[in-house]
Short mmCIF file of C-alpha atoms in Angstrom, two decimals:
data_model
loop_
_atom_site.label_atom_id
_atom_site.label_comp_id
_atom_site.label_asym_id
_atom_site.label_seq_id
_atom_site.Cartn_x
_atom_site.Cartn_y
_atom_site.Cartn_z
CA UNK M 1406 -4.52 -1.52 5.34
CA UNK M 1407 -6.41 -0.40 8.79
CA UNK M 1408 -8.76 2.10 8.66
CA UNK M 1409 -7.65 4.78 5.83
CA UNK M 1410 -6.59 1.98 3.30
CA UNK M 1411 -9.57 -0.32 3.79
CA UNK M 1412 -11.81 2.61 3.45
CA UNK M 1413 -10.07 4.13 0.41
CA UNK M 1414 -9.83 0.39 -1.21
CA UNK M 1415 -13.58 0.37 -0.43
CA UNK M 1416 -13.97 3.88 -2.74
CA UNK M 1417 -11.52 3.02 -5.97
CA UNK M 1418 -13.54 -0.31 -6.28
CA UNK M 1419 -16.50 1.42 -7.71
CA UNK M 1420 -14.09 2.98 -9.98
CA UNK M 1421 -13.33 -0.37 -11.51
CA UNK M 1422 -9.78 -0.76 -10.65
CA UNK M 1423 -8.07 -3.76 -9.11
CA UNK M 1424 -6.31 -2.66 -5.52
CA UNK M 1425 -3.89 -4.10 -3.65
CA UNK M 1426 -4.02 -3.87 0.13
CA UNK M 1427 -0.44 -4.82 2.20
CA UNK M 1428 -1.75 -5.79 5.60
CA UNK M 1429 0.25 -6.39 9.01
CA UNK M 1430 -2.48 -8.60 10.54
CA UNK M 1431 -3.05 -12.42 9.16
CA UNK M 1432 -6.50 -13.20 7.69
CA UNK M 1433 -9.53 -13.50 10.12
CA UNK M 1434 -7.79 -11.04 12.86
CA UNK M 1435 -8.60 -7.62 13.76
CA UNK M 1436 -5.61 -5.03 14.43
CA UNK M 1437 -5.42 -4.37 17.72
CA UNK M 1438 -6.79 -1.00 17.65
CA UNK M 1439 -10.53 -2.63 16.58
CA UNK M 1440 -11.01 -3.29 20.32
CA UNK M 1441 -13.70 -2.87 22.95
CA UNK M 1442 -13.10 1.09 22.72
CA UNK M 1443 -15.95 3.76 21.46
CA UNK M 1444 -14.81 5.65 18.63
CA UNK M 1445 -16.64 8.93 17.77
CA UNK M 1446 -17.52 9.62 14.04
CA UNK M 1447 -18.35 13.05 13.31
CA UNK M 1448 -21.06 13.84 10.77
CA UNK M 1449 -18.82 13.68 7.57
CA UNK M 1450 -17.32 10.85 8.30
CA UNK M 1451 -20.89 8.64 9.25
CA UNK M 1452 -21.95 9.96 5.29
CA UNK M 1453 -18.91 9.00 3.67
CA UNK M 1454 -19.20 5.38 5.72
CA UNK M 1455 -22.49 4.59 4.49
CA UNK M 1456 -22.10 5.58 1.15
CA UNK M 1457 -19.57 3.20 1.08
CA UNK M 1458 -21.75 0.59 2.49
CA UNK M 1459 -19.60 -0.06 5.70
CA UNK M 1460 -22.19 1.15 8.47
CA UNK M 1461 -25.45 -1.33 7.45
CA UNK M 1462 -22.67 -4.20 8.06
CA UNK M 1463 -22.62 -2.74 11.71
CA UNK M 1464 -24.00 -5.25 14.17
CA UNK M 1465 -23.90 -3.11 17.75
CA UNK M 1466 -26.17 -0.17 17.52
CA UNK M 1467 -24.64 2.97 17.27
CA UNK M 1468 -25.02 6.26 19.58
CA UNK M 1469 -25.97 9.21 18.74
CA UNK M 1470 -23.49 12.46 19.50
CA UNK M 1471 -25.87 15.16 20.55
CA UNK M 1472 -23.70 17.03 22.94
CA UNK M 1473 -20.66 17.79 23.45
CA UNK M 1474 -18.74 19.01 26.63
CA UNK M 1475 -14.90 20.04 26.60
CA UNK M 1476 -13.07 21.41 29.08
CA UNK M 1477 -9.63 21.29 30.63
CA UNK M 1478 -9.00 20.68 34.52
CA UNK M 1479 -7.18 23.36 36.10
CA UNK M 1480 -8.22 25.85 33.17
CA UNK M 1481 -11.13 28.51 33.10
CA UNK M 1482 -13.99 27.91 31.07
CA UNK M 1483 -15.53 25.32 28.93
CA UNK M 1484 -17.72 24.82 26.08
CA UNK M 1485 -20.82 23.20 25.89
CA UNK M 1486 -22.41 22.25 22.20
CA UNK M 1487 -26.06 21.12 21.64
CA UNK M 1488 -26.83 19.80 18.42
CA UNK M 1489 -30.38 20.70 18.42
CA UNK M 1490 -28.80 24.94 19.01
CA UNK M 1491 -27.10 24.52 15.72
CA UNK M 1492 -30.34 23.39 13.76
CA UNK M 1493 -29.08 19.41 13.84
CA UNK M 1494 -30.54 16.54 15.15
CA UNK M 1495 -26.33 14.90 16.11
CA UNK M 1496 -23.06 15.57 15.49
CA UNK M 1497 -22.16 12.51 14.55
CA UNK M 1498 -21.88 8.91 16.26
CA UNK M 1499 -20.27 6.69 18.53
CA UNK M 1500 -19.67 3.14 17.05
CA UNK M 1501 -17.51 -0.12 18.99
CA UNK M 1502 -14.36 -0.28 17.36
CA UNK M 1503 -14.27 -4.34 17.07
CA UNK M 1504 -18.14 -3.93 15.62
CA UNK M 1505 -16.89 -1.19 13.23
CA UNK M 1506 -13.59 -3.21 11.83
CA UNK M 1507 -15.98 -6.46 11.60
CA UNK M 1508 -18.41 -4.42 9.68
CA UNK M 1509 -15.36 -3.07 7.31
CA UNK M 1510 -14.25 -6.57 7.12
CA UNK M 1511 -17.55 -7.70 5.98
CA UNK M 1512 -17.51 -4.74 3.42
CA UNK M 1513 -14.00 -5.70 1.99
CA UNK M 1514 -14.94 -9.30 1.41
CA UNK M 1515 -17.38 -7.91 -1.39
CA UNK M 1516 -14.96 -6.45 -3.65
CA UNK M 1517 -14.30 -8.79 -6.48
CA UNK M 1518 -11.40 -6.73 -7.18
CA UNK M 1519 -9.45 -6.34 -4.42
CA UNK M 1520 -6.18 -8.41 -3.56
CA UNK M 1521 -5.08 -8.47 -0.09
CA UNK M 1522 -1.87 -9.57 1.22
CA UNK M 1523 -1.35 -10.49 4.35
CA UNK M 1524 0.17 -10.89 7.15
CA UNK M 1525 2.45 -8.79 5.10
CA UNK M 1526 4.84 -5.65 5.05
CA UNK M 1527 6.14 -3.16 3.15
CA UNK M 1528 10.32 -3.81 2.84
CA UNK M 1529 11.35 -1.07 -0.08
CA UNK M 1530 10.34 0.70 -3.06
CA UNK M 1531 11.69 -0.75 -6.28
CA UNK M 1532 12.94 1.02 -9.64
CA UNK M 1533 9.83 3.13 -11.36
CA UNK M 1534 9.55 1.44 -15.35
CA UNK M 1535 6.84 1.80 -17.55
CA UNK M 1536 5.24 4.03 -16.10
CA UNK M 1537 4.80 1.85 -12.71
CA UNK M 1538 5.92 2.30 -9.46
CA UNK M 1539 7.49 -1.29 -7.91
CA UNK M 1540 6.84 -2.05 -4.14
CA UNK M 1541 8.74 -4.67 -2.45
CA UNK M 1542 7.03 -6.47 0.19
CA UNK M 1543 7.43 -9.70 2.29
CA UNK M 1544 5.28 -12.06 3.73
CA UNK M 1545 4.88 -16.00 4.46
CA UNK M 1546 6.03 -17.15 0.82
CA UNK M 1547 8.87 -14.52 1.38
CA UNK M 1548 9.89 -11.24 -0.62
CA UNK M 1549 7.74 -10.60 -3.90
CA UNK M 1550 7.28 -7.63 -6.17
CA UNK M 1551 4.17 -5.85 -6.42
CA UNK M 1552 3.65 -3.57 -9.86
CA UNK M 1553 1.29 -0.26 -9.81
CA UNK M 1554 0.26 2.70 -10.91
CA UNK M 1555 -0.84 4.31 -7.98
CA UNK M 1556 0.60 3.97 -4.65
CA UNK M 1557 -0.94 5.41 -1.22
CA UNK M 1558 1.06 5.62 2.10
CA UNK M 1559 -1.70 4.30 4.43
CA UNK M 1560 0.78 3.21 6.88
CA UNK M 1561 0.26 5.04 9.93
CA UNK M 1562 2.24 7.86 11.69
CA UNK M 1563 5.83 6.54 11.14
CA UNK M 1564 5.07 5.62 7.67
CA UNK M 1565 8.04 3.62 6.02
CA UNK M 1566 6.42 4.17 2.08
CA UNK M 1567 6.91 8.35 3.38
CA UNK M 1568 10.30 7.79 4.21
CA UNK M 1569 11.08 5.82 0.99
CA UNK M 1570 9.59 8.52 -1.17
CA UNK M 1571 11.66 11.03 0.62
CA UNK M 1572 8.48 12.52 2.12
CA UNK M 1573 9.15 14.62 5.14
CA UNK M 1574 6.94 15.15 7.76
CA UNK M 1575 7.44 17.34 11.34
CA UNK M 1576 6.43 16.13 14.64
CA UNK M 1577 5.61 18.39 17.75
CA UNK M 1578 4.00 16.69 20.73
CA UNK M 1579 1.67 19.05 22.38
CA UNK M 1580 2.18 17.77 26.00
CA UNK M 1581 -2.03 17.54 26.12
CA UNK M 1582 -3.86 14.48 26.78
CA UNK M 1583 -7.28 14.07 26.09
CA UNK M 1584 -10.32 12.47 27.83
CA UNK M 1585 -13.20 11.66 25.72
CA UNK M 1586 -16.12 9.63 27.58
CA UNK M 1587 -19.55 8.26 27.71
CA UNK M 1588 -21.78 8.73 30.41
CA UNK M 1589 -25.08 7.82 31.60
CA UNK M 1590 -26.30 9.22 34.92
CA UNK M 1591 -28.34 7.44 37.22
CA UNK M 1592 -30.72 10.14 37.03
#
């Protein structure tokens, strides 16, 4: 689920194939992370969102990126970015996060295709036979067995389907924080 397996779902279904989506969050809730918060969409990823016919299903109207400012208190220097200095008219945009997850909602209810299960979670990988990979996963009618060909680890940071597939990933934490705002002067 969230926002790389909704979006991916959203891509194989014009491939004809029937997907399975293993959500944490029940039926007609958000994830917590579709809040009241901007999110910033660079270029790329505004195209690839309306060619999959997410951003129409936006409600809020969007904001346009068409500078950007970064700097880093206590540090020399900055940079500044105009989009018009680099021969574009924005960088990308700024969409609500609850208005962007309704609007991928919306999108997912279209897919004749697509079985979701939820509130759900991934408990184990099964045995691999004929040629299909067996995920075991539990939710209110209790553990069940889910057959495919394909499986995608769109589980977040501390992925569980990684660790069952013996996937390794490192980890370095940076010791940064970053401050990304929008502002409107008075004048």
């Amino acid at each position: 689920g969230g926002l790389v397996g909704a979006s991916l779902a959203i891509a194989l279904d014009r491939l004809g194939l029937d997907v399975a989506m293993v959500e944490a969050t029940p039926a007609g809730a958000l994830p917590a992370v579709f809040d009241q918060r901007n999110l910033s969409f660079a270029e790329a990823t505004v195209n690839a969102l309306e060619a999959l016919g997410v951003l129409p299903l936006l409600r809020a109207p969007t904001g346009s990126i068409r500078r950007i400012h970064a700097s880093r208190a206590g540090d020399f220097g900055r940079v500044r970015l105009e989009a018009q200095a680099h021969g574009r008219e924005e960088f990308g945009r700024v969409v609500v996060a609850r208005d962007f997850g309704e609007a991928l909602e919306a999108r997912l209810a279209q897919l004749p295709r697509l079985a979701r299960y939820r509130p759900a979670r991934f408990i184990g990988l099964g045995d691999e036979r004929d040629g299909l990979r067996h995920v075991r996963i539990a939710d209110a009618q209790g553990e069940r067995d889910i057959a495919t060909r394909l499986l995608v680890a769109a589980d977040g940071t501390r992925s569980g389907v990684r660790d069952a597939l013996g996937i390794h990933a490192r980890d370095h934490d940076y010791g940064h924080s970053l401050l990304v705002a929008r502002l409107r002067p008075q004048r």
